[in-house]
Tab-separated table of C-alpha atoms in Angstrom:
chain	number	residue	atom	x	y	z
C	1272	MET	CA	-14.346	-41.083	19.212
C	1273	THR	CA	-11.684	-39.410	17.244
C	1274	ALA	CA	-11.424	-35.746	16.034
C	1275	LEU	CA	-12.593	-34.399	19.544
C	1276	ASP	CA	-15.964	-35.549	18.773
C	1277	ALA	CA	-16.422	-33.158	15.963
C	1278	ARG	CA	-19.356	-33.610	13.654
C	1279	PRO	CA	-19.843	-32.914	10.042
C	1280	ASP	CA	-21.090	-29.586	9.495
C	1281	THR	CA	-23.553	-29.136	6.546
C	1282	ALA	CA	-22.658	-25.293	6.542
C	1283	MET	CA	-19.231	-26.538	4.987
C	1284	THR	CA	-18.436	-24.440	1.891
C	1285	LEU	CA	-14.695	-25.446	0.953
C	1286	ARG	CA	-14.696	-29.195	0.484
C	1287	PHE	CA	-11.097	-30.899	-0.353
C	1288	PRO	CA	-11.090	-33.860	-2.510
C	1289	ALA	CA	-11.820	-37.152	-1.523
C	1290	GLY	CA	-8.640	-38.931	-0.045
C	1291	PHE	CA	-6.990	-35.597	0.844
C	1292	ARG	CA	-4.138	-36.421	3.372
C	1293	TRP	CA	-4.741	-34.322	6.705
C	1294	GLY	CA	-1.601	-34.547	8.870
C	1295	THR	CA	0.721	-32.859	11.263
C	1296	ALA	CA	4.478	-32.752	11.432
C	1297	THR	CA	7.422	-32.683	13.716
C	1298	ALA	CA	11.178	-32.924	13.726
C	1299	ALA	CA	13.379	-35.278	15.744
C	1300	TYR	CA	15.801	-32.839	17.405
C	1301	GLN	CA	12.882	-30.496	18.089
C	1302	ILE	CA	10.752	-32.754	20.294
C	1303	GLU	CA	12.582	-36.043	21.179
C	1304	GLY	CA	15.037	-35.134	24.028
C	1305	ALA	CA	16.798	-38.011	25.238
C	1306	ALA	CA	19.806	-36.545	23.574
C	1307	ALA	CA	22.208	-38.972	25.307
C	1308	GLU	CA	20.388	-42.147	25.613
C	1309	ASP	CA	20.390	-45.625	24.140
C	1310	GLY	CA	23.599	-44.935	21.923
C	1311	ARG	CA	22.610	-41.646	20.550
C	1312	THR	CA	25.634	-39.300	20.066
C	1313	PRO	CA	25.751	-35.480	19.278
C	1314	SER	CA	24.491	-33.898	16.037
C	1315	ILE	CA	25.451	-30.645	14.842
C	1316	TRP	CA	22.569	-29.143	16.612
C	1317	ASP	CA	23.786	-30.456	19.960
C	1318	THR	CA	27.197	-28.981	19.338
C	1319	PHE	CA	25.805	-25.585	17.912
C	1320	SER	CA	23.281	-25.132	20.667
C	1321	ARG	CA	26.190	-25.221	23.351
C	1322	ALA	CA	28.099	-22.549	21.567
C	1323	PRO	CA	27.666	-19.421	23.473
C	1324	GLY	CA	25.238	-16.969	21.908
C	1325	LYS	CA	24.115	-19.166	19.113
C	1326	VAL	CA	20.725	-20.244	20.562
C	1327	ARG	CA	18.482	-17.772	22.652
C	1328	ASN	CA	18.944	-18.410	26.460
C	1329	GLY	CA	21.416	-21.023	25.811
C	1330	ASP	CA	18.479	-23.577	25.197
C	1331	THR	CA	19.415	-26.961	23.927
C	1332	GLY	CA	17.243	-30.051	22.697
C	1333	ASP	CA	18.541	-32.337	25.499
C	1334	ILE	CA	14.894	-32.604	26.907
C	1335	ALA	CA	12.706	-30.621	24.284
C	1336	ALA	CA	9.081	-32.163	24.444
C	1337	ASP	CA	10.547	-35.625	25.838
C	1338	HIS	CA	8.761	-37.160	23.063
C	1339	TYR	CA	11.080	-40.110	23.272
C	1340	HIS	CA	9.724	-40.999	26.385
C	1341	ARG	CA	6.084	-39.642	25.781
C	1342	MET	CA	5.671	-40.976	22.244
C	1343	ARG	CA	2.584	-43.094	23.043
C	1344	GLU	CA	0.823	-40.106	24.866
C	1345	ASP	CA	1.767	-38.103	21.626
C	1346	VAL	CA	0.256	-40.524	19.350
C	1347	ALA	CA	-2.887	-40.569	21.429
C	1348	LEU	CA	-3.184	-36.847	20.749
C	1349	MET	CA	-3.016	-37.343	17.142
C	1350	ARG	CA	-5.666	-40.060	17.320
C	1351	ARG	CA	-7.698	-37.568	19.176
C	1352	LEU	CA	-7.406	-34.888	16.536
C	1353	GLY	CA	-8.233	-37.524	13.849
C	1354	VAL	CA	-5.191	-36.872	11.537
C	1355	THR	CA	-4.804	-39.340	8.695
C	1356	ASP	CA	-1.087	-38.946	8.459
C	1357	TYR	CA	2.092	-37.962	10.836
C	1358	ARG	CA	5.145	-36.711	9.441
C	1359	PHE	CA	8.093	-37.357	11.472
C	1360	SER	CA	11.898	-37.211	11.166
C	1361	VAL	CA	14.501	-39.793	12.157
C	1362	SER	CA	17.174	-38.718	14.179
C	1363	TRP	CA	20.407	-39.899	12.235
C	1364	PRO	CA	22.736	-39.892	15.213
C	1365	ARG	CA	20.200	-41.999	17.215
C	1366	VAL	CA	20.293	-44.846	14.549
C	1367	GLN	CA	23.949	-44.549	13.213
C	1368	PRO	CA	25.745	-42.466	15.706
C	1369	THR	CA	28.843	-41.856	13.679
C	1370	GLY	CA	27.153	-41.622	10.340
C	1371	ARG	CA	29.066	-44.751	9.343
C	1372	GLY	CA	28.725	-48.543	10.147
C	1373	PRO	CA	25.749	-50.496	11.406
C	1374	ALA	CA	22.658	-49.238	13.091
C	1375	VAL	CA	22.062	-49.102	16.794
C	1376	GLN	CA	19.290	-51.340	17.476
C	1377	LYS	CA	17.853	-49.346	20.412
C	1378	GLY	CA	17.463	-46.460	18.189
C	1379	VAL	CA	15.923	-48.232	15.309
C	1380	ASP	CA	13.619	-49.982	17.765
C	1381	PHE	CA	12.134	-46.572	18.741
C	1382	TYR	CA	11.103	-45.733	15.430
C	1383	ARG	CA	9.576	-49.235	14.948
C	1384	ARG	CA	7.599	-48.636	18.015
C	1385	LEU	CA	6.457	-45.164	16.863
C	1386	VAL	CA	5.362	-46.495	13.439
C	1387	ASP	CA	3.513	-49.502	15.066
C	1388	GLU	CA	1.758	-47.175	17.473
C	1389	LEU	CA	0.745	-45.003	14.567
C	1390	ARG	CA	-0.351	-47.784	12.377
C	1391	ASP	CA	-2.431	-49.281	15.349
C	1392	ALA	CA	-3.975	-45.611	15.674
C	1393	GLY	CA	-4.949	-45.823	12.076
C	1394	ILE	CA	-2.643	-42.943	11.192
C	1395	ARG	CA	-0.264	-43.331	8.296
C	1396	PRO	CA	3.367	-42.754	9.082
C	1397	VAL	CA	5.433	-40.426	6.759
C	1398	ALA	CA	9.153	-40.756	7.430
C	1399	THR	CA	11.619	-38.003	6.869
C	1400	LEU	CA	15.351	-39.051	6.850
C	1401	TYR	CA	16.960	-35.740	7.467
C	1402	HIS	CA	15.678	-32.754	9.331
C	1403	TRP	CA	19.071	-31.169	10.022
C	1404	ASP	CA	20.573	-33.261	12.643
C	1405	LEU	CA	23.883	-34.388	11.011
C	1406	PRO	CA	26.029	-36.679	13.223
C	1407	GLN	CA	28.714	-34.275	14.501
C	1408	GLU	CA	31.396	-36.749	13.469
C	1409	LEU	CA	30.503	-36.246	9.794
C	1410	GLU	CA	30.658	-32.590	10.371
C	1411	ASP	CA	34.150	-32.984	11.827
C	1412	ALA	CA	35.119	-34.645	8.722
C	1413	GLY	CA	33.808	-31.665	6.496
C	1414	GLY	CA	30.119	-31.904	6.805
C	1415	TRP	CA	27.792	-31.436	3.774
C	1416	PRO	CA	30.364	-29.435	1.679
C	1417	GLN	CA	32.156	-32.821	1.408
C	1418	ARG	CA	30.936	-35.388	-1.179
C	1419	GLU	CA	31.539	-38.084	1.298
C	1420	THR	CA	28.587	-36.810	3.375
C	1421	ALA	CA	26.262	-37.487	0.641
C	1422	GLN	CA	27.492	-41.104	0.210
C	1423	ARG	CA	27.063	-41.722	4.078
C	1424	PHE	CA	23.581	-40.382	3.596
C	1425	GLY	CA	22.722	-42.938	0.712
C	1426	GLU	CA	23.935	-45.689	3.088
C	1427	TYR	CA	21.938	-44.378	6.103
C	1428	ALA	CA	18.815	-44.463	3.792
C	1429	GLY	CA	19.414	-48.107	3.227
C	1430	ILE	CA	19.496	-48.839	6.946
C	1431	MET	CA	16.224	-47.176	7.496
C	1432	ALA	CA	14.657	-48.887	4.567
C	1433	GLU	CA	15.599	-52.208	5.719
C	1434	ALA	CA	14.252	-51.099	9.297
C	1435	LEU	CA	10.977	-49.689	8.399
C	1436	GLY	CA	10.336	-50.522	4.768
C	1437	ASP	CA	7.449	-53.147	5.792
C	1438	ARG	CA	5.810	-50.533	7.929
C	1439	VAL	CA	6.371	-46.887	6.120
C	1440	ALA	CA	4.750	-46.376	2.841
C	1441	THR	CA	5.991	-42.593	2.333
C	1442	TRP	CA	9.571	-41.661	2.593
C	1443	THR	CA	11.074	-38.083	2.371
C	1444	THR	CA	14.641	-37.906	1.879
C	1445	LEU	CA	15.468	-34.181	3.034
C	1446	ASN	CA	13.577	-31.580	4.633
C	1447	GLU	CA	14.473	-27.899	3.681
C	1448	PRO	CA	17.913	-28.576	2.073
C	1449	TRP	CA	17.939	-24.767	1.525
C	1450	CYS	CA	18.081	-23.791	5.086
C	1451	ALA	CA	20.434	-26.522	6.148
C	1452	ALA	CA	22.932	-25.560	3.222
C	1453	PHE	CA	22.518	-21.630	3.244
C	1454	LEU	CA	21.772	-20.937	6.904
C	1455	GLY	CA	24.126	-23.561	8.185
C	1456	TYR	CA	27.246	-22.866	5.862
C	1457	GLY	CA	26.257	-19.559	4.377
C	1458	ASN	CA	25.471	-17.057	7.287
C	1459	GLY	CA	25.851	-19.424	10.169
C	1460	VAL	CA	22.713	-18.686	11.917
C	1461	HIS	CA	21.967	-22.488	12.029
C	1462	ALA	CA	24.176	-25.486	12.647
C	1463	PRO	CA	26.869	-25.827	12.185
C	1464	GLY	CA	27.370	-22.151	11.971
C	1465	ARG	CA	29.894	-21.663	9.056
C	1466	THR	CA	29.909	-18.488	6.979
C	1467	SER	CA	31.212	-19.423	3.687
C	1468	PRO	CA	29.378	-18.736	0.386
C	1469	LEU	CA	31.592	-21.483	-1.224
C	1470	ALA	CA	30.660	-24.047	1.348
C	1471	SER	CA	26.962	-23.135	1.158
C	1472	LEU	CA	27.049	-23.832	-2.590
C	1473	ARG	CA	29.084	-27.126	-2.240
C	1474	ALA	CA	26.604	-28.085	0.387
C	1475	ALA	CA	23.467	-27.486	-1.735
C	1476	HIS	CA	24.846	-29.572	-4.490
C	1477	HIS	CA	25.697	-32.508	-2.078
C	1478	PHE	CA	22.265	-32.267	-0.829
C	1479	ASN	CA	21.032	-32.803	-4.280
C	1480	LEU	CA	23.437	-35.774	-4.649
C	1481	ALA	CA	22.337	-37.127	-1.360
C	1482	HIS	CA	18.784	-36.893	-2.257
C	1483	GLY	CA	19.227	-38.753	-5.477
C	1484	TRP	CA	21.384	-41.574	-3.819
C	1485	ALA	CA	18.781	-42.059	-1.292
C	1486	ALA	CA	15.870	-42.072	-3.766
C	1487	GLN	CA	17.812	-44.837	-5.667
C	1488	VAL	CA	18.497	-46.818	-2.306
C	1489	LEU	CA	14.718	-46.474	-1.428
C	1490	ARG	CA	13.502	-47.471	-4.945
C	1491	ALA	CA	15.786	-50.720	-4.752
C	1492	ALA	CA	14.789	-51.519	-1.170
C	1493	LEU	CA	11.019	-50.651	-0.789
C	1494	PRO	CA	7.981	-52.301	-2.351
C	1495	PRO	CA	6.797	-50.767	-5.651
C	1496	SER	CA	3.804	-49.048	-3.867
C	1497	ALA	CA	6.173	-47.039	-1.611
C	1498	GLU	CA	6.280	-43.179	-2.108
C	1499	VAL	CA	9.511	-41.322	-2.328
C	1500	SER	CA	9.640	-37.632	-1.871
C	1501	LEU	CA	11.573	-34.552	-1.273
C	1502	THR	CA	10.543	-31.418	0.925
C	1503	LEU	CA	11.639	-27.862	-0.087
C	1504	ASN	CA	10.935	-24.627	1.400
C	1505	LEU	CA	10.391	-22.896	-1.943
C	1506	HIS	CA	10.602	-19.076	-1.774
C	1507	ALA	CA	7.501	-17.096	-2.969
C	1508	VAL	CA	9.707	-14.262	-4.331
C	1509	ARG	CA	8.130	-10.886	-5.101
C	1510	ALA	CA	10.042	-7.946	-6.736
C	1511	HIS	CA	9.259	-4.681	-5.156
C	1512	SER	CA	8.534	-2.868	-8.492
C	1513	ASP	CA	8.583	-3.615	-12.101
C	1514	SER	CA	11.834	-2.083	-12.605
C	1515	PRO	CA	14.538	-4.038	-14.327
C	1516	ALA	CA	16.869	-3.898	-11.278
C	1517	ASP	CA	14.147	-5.156	-9.059
C	1518	LEU	CA	12.932	-7.866	-11.236
C	1519	ASP	CA	16.745	-9.048	-11.646
C	1520	ALA	CA	16.982	-9.100	-7.689
C	1521	ALA	CA	13.824	-11.525	-7.769
C	1522	ARG	CA	15.393	-13.604	-10.453
C	1523	ARG	CA	18.717	-13.938	-8.521
C	1524	ILE	CA	16.722	-15.142	-5.425
C	1525	ASP	CA	14.532	-17.444	-7.272
C	1526	ALA	CA	17.919	-18.976	-8.625
C	1527	VAL	CA	19.702	-19.669	-5.490
C	1528	GLY	CA	16.480	-20.063	-3.364
C	1529	ASN	CA	14.376	-22.262	-5.673
C	1530	ARG	CA	15.773	-23.429	-8.983
C	1531	ILE	CA	19.086	-24.546	-7.500
C	1532	PHE	CA	17.007	-27.490	-6.184
C	1533	LEU	CA	14.264	-27.679	-8.385
C	1534	ASP	CA	16.316	-27.761	-11.697
C	1535	PRO	CA	18.632	-30.484	-10.744
C	1536	VAL	CA	16.024	-32.702	-9.231
C	1537	PHE	CA	13.416	-32.503	-12.056
C	1538	HIS	CA	15.376	-31.472	-15.059
C	1539	GLY	CA	18.787	-32.841	-14.382
C	1540	ARG	CA	20.579	-29.544	-14.835
C	1541	LEU	CA	21.910	-26.451	-13.014
C	1542	PRO	CA	20.224	-23.164	-13.981
C	1543	GLU	CA	22.547	-21.225	-16.350
C	1544	ASP	CA	21.741	-17.863	-14.587
C	1545	LEU	CA	22.795	-19.409	-11.296
C	1546	LEU	CA	26.149	-20.477	-12.675
C	1547	ARG	CA	26.814	-16.881	-13.953
C	1548	ASP	CA	25.658	-15.291	-10.598
C	1549	THR	CA	27.951	-17.257	-8.590
C	1550	ALA	CA	30.826	-17.320	-10.818
C	1551	THR	CA	32.856	-15.219	-8.588
C	1552	VAL	CA	32.263	-17.707	-5.829
C	1553	THR	CA	32.900	-20.904	-7.604
C	1554	ASP	CA	33.297	-22.614	-11.075
C	1555	TRP	CA	31.168	-25.569	-9.782
C	1556	SER	CA	33.818	-27.996	-10.420
C	1557	PHE	CA	32.744	-30.219	-7.648
C	1558	VAL	CA	29.636	-31.254	-9.728
C	1559	LEU	CA	31.112	-34.417	-11.350
C	1560	ASP	CA	29.851	-36.153	-14.372
C	1561	GLY	CA	26.754	-38.222	-13.674
C	1562	ASP	CA	25.774	-36.252	-10.493
C	1563	LEU	CA	22.768	-34.355	-12.142
C	1564	ALA	CA	21.541	-37.757	-13.519
C	1565	VAL	CA	21.625	-39.157	-9.807
C	1566	ALA	CA	19.885	-36.058	-8.419
C	1567	SER	CA	17.060	-36.241	-10.891
C	1568	THR	CA	16.063	-39.810	-9.921
C	1569	PRO	CA	12.354	-39.824	-10.435
C	1570	ILE	CA	10.287	-39.107	-7.128
C	1571	ASP	CA	6.510	-39.409	-6.531
C	1572	SER	CA	5.551	-36.178	-5.158
C	1573	LEU	CA	7.192	-32.955	-4.004
C	1574	GLY	CA	6.760	-31.496	-0.496
C	1575	ILE	CA	6.175	-27.826	0.061
C	1576	ASN	CA	7.040	-25.805	3.189
C	1577	TYR	CA	5.317	-22.373	3.257
C	1578	TYR	CA	5.228	-19.730	5.782
C	1579	SER	CA	5.467	-16.314	4.176
C	1580	PRO	CA	6.425	-14.639	1.005
C	1581	THR	CA	9.938	-13.055	0.134
C	1582	VAL	CA	9.948	-9.368	-1.137
C	1583	VAL	CA	13.088	-7.926	-2.701
C	1584	ALA	CA	14.529	-4.954	-4.568
C	1585	ALA	CA	17.858	-4.108	-5.874
C	1586	GLY	CA	20.587	-3.228	-3.503
C	1587	ALA	CA	22.787	-5.160	-0.991
C	1588	SER	CA	22.228	-7.576	1.763
C	1589	GLU	CA	23.602	-7.483	5.199
C	1590	SER	CA	26.836	-9.628	5.971
C	1591	PRO	CA	27.129	-12.355	6.307
C	1592	SER	CA	24.302	-13.218	3.787
C	1593	PRO	CA	22.889	-16.834	3.083
C	1594	TRP	CA	22.340	-15.816	-0.687
C	1595	ALA	CA	25.573	-16.606	-2.320
C	1596	GLY	CA	26.053	-14.803	-5.551
C	1597	ALA	CA	23.195	-12.141	-4.767
C	1598	GLU	CA	24.546	-10.613	-1.595
C	1599	GLN	CA	25.590	-7.342	-3.393
C	1600	HIS	CA	22.520	-7.187	-5.669
C	1601	VAL	CA	19.414	-7.881	-3.546
C	1602	ARG	CA	18.010	-6.311	-0.395
C	1603	PHE	CA	14.964	-7.678	1.410
C	1604	LEU	CA	11.861	-5.649	2.409
C	1605	PRO	CA	9.171	-6.356	4.940
C	1606	ALA	CA	6.049	-7.549	3.372
C	1607	PRO	CA	2.981	-5.367	4.319
C	1608	GLY	CA	0.280	-6.692	6.635
C	1609	PRO	CA	0.074	-8.588	10.268
C	1610	ARG	CA	3.036	-10.548	11.490
C	1611	THR	CA	3.420	-13.578	13.622
C	1612	ALA	CA	5.726	-13.870	16.808
C	1613	MET	CA	8.502	-14.885	14.383
C	1614	ASP	CA	7.912	-11.284	12.857
C	1615	TRP	CA	7.005	-13.169	9.531
C	1616	PRO	CA	4.356	-11.599	7.397
C	1617	VAL	CA	1.070	-13.418	7.090
C	1618	ASP	CA	0.211	-13.688	3.384
C	1619	ALA	CA	-1.581	-16.780	2.280
C	1620	ASP	CA	-1.726	-15.538	-1.342
C	1621	GLY	CA	2.183	-16.302	-1.523
C	1622	LEU	CA	1.158	-20.082	-0.829
C	1623	HIS	CA	-1.459	-19.852	-3.710
C	1624	GLU	CA	1.104	-18.160	-6.062
C	1625	LEU	CA	3.595	-20.982	-5.353
C	1626	LEU	CA	1.310	-23.850	-5.953
C	1627	VAL	CA	0.154	-22.254	-9.239
C	1628	ARG	CA	3.631	-21.924	-10.272
C	1629	LEU	CA	4.293	-25.513	-9.540
C	1630	ARG	CA	1.230	-26.517	-11.420
C	1631	ASP	CA	2.767	-24.826	-14.396
C	1632	ASP	CA	6.565	-25.718	-14.144
C	1633	LEU	CA	6.156	-29.178	-13.010
C	1634	PRO	CA	3.150	-30.575	-14.715
C	1635	GLY	CA	2.425	-34.247	-13.677
C	1636	VAL	CA	4.252	-33.858	-10.102
C	1637	PRO	CA	1.770	-34.193	-7.211
C	1638	LEU	CA	2.359	-31.668	-4.411
C	1639	VAL	CA	1.822	-32.094	-0.720
C	1640	ILE	CA	2.002	-29.037	1.937
C	1641	THR	CA	4.414	-30.631	4.305
C	1642	GLU	CA	4.743	-27.764	6.576
C	1643	ASN	CA	2.602	-24.587	7.135
C	1644	GLY	CA	1.755	-22.843	10.569
C	1645	ALA	CA	2.671	-19.994	12.669
C	1646	ALA	CA	4.247	-19.115	16.138
C	1647	TYR	CA	2.290	-16.821	18.358
C	1648	ASP	CA	2.956	-15.798	22.061
C	1649	ASP	CA	-0.097	-18.153	23.441
C	1650	TYR	CA	-0.062	-19.478	26.973
C	1651	ALA	CA	-2.356	-21.384	29.282
C	1652	ASP	CA	-4.637	-18.854	30.973
C	1653	PRO	CA	-5.707	-19.531	34.804
C	1654	SER	CA	-8.353	-21.857	33.811
C	1655	GLY	CA	-5.873	-24.061	31.696
C	1656	GLU	CA	-7.270	-23.030	28.289
C	1657	VAL	CA	-4.951	-22.052	25.451
C	1658	LYS	CA	-6.720	-19.518	23.324
C	1659	ASP	CA	-4.951	-18.809	19.850
C	1660	PRO	CA	-7.488	-17.096	17.508
C	1661	GLU	CA	-4.575	-15.657	15.286
C	1662	ARG	CA	-3.277	-19.224	14.630
C	1663	VAL	CA	-6.746	-20.348	13.713
C	1664	ALA	CA	-7.065	-17.552	11.438
C	1665	TYR	CA	-3.576	-17.978	9.859
C	1666	LEU	CA	-4.551	-21.719	9.276
C	1667	HIS	CA	-7.935	-21.139	7.840
C	1668	ALA	CA	-6.466	-18.377	5.314
C	1669	HIS	CA	-3.648	-20.874	4.256
C	1670	LEU	CA	-6.026	-23.709	4.009
C	1671	SER	CA	-8.329	-21.638	1.910
C	1672	ALA	CA	-5.482	-20.587	-0.447
C	1673	VAL	CA	-4.701	-24.475	-0.856
C	1674	HIS	CA	-8.172	-25.135	-1.790
C	1675	ARG	CA	-8.210	-22.109	-4.268
C	1676	ALA	CA	-5.153	-23.557	-5.782
C	1677	ILE	CA	-6.621	-27.050	-6.200
C	1678	GLU	CA	-9.616	-25.577	-7.790
C	1679	ASP	CA	-7.128	-23.688	-10.067
C	1680	GLY	CA	-5.659	-27.034	-11.317
C	1681	ALA	CA	-2.731	-27.625	-8.788
C	1682	ASP	CA	-2.620	-31.210	-7.796
C	1683	VAL	CA	-2.243	-30.818	-4.043
C	1684	ARG	CA	-2.744	-34.250	-2.381
C	1685	GLY	CA	-2.302	-33.258	1.396
C	1686	TYR	CA	-1.765	-30.646	4.205
C	1687	PHE	CA	0.569	-31.333	7.192
C	1688	LEU	CA	0.203	-28.451	9.889
C	1689	TRP	CA	3.256	-27.405	11.517
C	1690	SER	CA	3.523	-28.365	14.323
C	1691	LEU	CA	1.874	-30.822	16.499
C	1692	LEU	CA	3.682	-29.938	19.603
C	1693	ASP	CA	5.361	-26.637	21.035
C	1694	ASN	CA	9.020	-27.575	20.618
C	1695	PHE	CA	12.730	-26.372	20.351
C	1696	GLU	CA	12.500	-23.687	17.687
C	1697	TRP	CA	16.132	-23.974	16.419
C	1698	ALA	CA	18.024	-20.839	17.304
C	1699	TYR	CA	14.946	-19.282	19.049
C	1700	GLY	CA	15.148	-22.062	21.446
C	1701	TYR	CA	11.880	-22.402	23.626
C	1702	SER	CA	10.856	-18.593	23.053
C	1703	LYS	CA	8.523	-19.461	20.026
C	1704	ARG	CA	5.429	-21.731	19.930
C	1705	PHE	CA	4.287	-23.226	16.762
C	1706	GLY	CA	2.381	-25.952	18.085
C	1707	ILE	CA	-1.296	-26.519	18.165
C	1708	VAL	CA	-0.767	-28.542	21.423
C	1709	HIS	CA	0.652	-26.453	24.270
C	1710	VAL	CA	3.712	-27.889	26.096
C	1711	ASP	CA	4.636	-26.875	29.490
C	1712	PHE	CA	8.238	-27.439	29.321
C	1713	ALA	CA	8.597	-27.602	33.110
C	1714	THR	CA	6.279	-30.499	33.685
C	1715	GLN	CA	5.784	-31.826	29.998
C	1716	ARG	CA	2.075	-31.346	30.309
C	1717	ARG	CA	0.217	-31.286	26.931
C	1718	THR	CA	-2.870	-29.228	26.412
C	1719	PHE	CA	-4.933	-28.719	23.426
C	1720	LYS	CA	-4.867	-25.173	22.055
C	1721	ASP	CA	-8.294	-23.843	20.502
C	1722	SER	CA	-6.476	-24.287	17.090
C	1723	ALA	CA	-6.177	-28.012	17.670
C	1724	ARG	CA	-9.904	-28.229	18.196
C	1725	TRP	CA	-10.417	-26.277	15.133
C	1726	TYR	CA	-8.299	-28.350	13.039
C	1727	ALA	CA	-9.862	-31.500	14.362
C	1728	GLU	CA	-13.219	-29.951	13.076
C	1729	VAL	CA	-11.687	-29.380	9.596
C	1730	ILE	CA	-10.612	-32.892	9.345
C	1731	ALA	CA	-14.024	-34.331	10.479
C	1732	ARG	CA	-15.757	-32.139	7.886
C	1733	GLY	CA	-13.030	-32.661	5.131
C	1734	GLY	CA	-13.089	-28.887	4.514
C	1735	LEU	CA	-13.666	-25.338	5.855
C	1736	THR	CA	-16.694	-23.364	6.686
């Protein structure tokens, strides 16, 4: 049986809509390993993780969770969980090593096998084209601050549409372009590790352009029934007080954290206040005629990644700051309440706030929670069990917030738990565990945590008790 033999519970009180998509999610560099196999060349994360002091303990994604070799085992885990959907990302340097030219067939074939395995298991594949692993050769040519990278991304989208268009019905162009632009090029805590406000703003625009070009390519290549989407890590921004200065700080972060993507993609414009806020950094002359029309190519849904809210007040940020144009005007404050192992506040109300805002700001746009989860310091006890009650409580609270938002009129179509597996957690290396499946990285043994069993029961019931 699937769903860990869970049975429906008549005590269930929060039922989700029929057809609600229950999924889990991963990212290629975080789980695949096989970093130099079958033609794959380095991504910016391969390079960044080898730079001294950039990743905790000097960890790399060379092996990660070895998903490249254990893919069938991992799909079997998903089948046991009973998920309806699986959101994975494609490693760009695995299928197009230099970011130019024809595909490497061994790389493409891995994703064909993955998708076929998912379909055979009754699981709907959801493909993400970019989850931060830019081919290093494209970074060497200037990376995302250069317009050519967006053009190359459109070509790569065409390669994948041709390879998997008959197998994958839902395509996400980009995952969290804010992190890739502002943590990668603004304060340098993510790959490629640059610290330039101008480069981060240029990268953000070229991500919007890349998304639009890829969406057009996908529309042209895929059947009409295929869904095209974009995933953003939108910030649930709260002002510390009602003072004009604190409210202005929240406005600034909303501009450079949220509307820098929402306005081009859904309205074909850049926010006027963002242009004013960043006037000392750039005149935005890199935005060419027609770019915003491309960025606003229609999509079928918006993916939302949410972990915690953002509390701000008037002041100044530490340098280097990822918040271009806001560095001297905004300081960040800790939200109250319990915290995860990432030291992130646990606040499910922020997710509800965000979904209700999008209900009002983007009427008619279906929403999907494409990432939500928490890292805790869980471990396998002497009996082999992995008990993670804090994660269960976190997930219950956030799914309750999603349900409340649906009752309040938000058109939320699905929920993808982050993450299926413990993995390489970017600059934190292997020190943080987000998975509902524990991975012993020395042996690669997989063990269901209590949260996995709980999630399987939620899926089987179609709701929360």
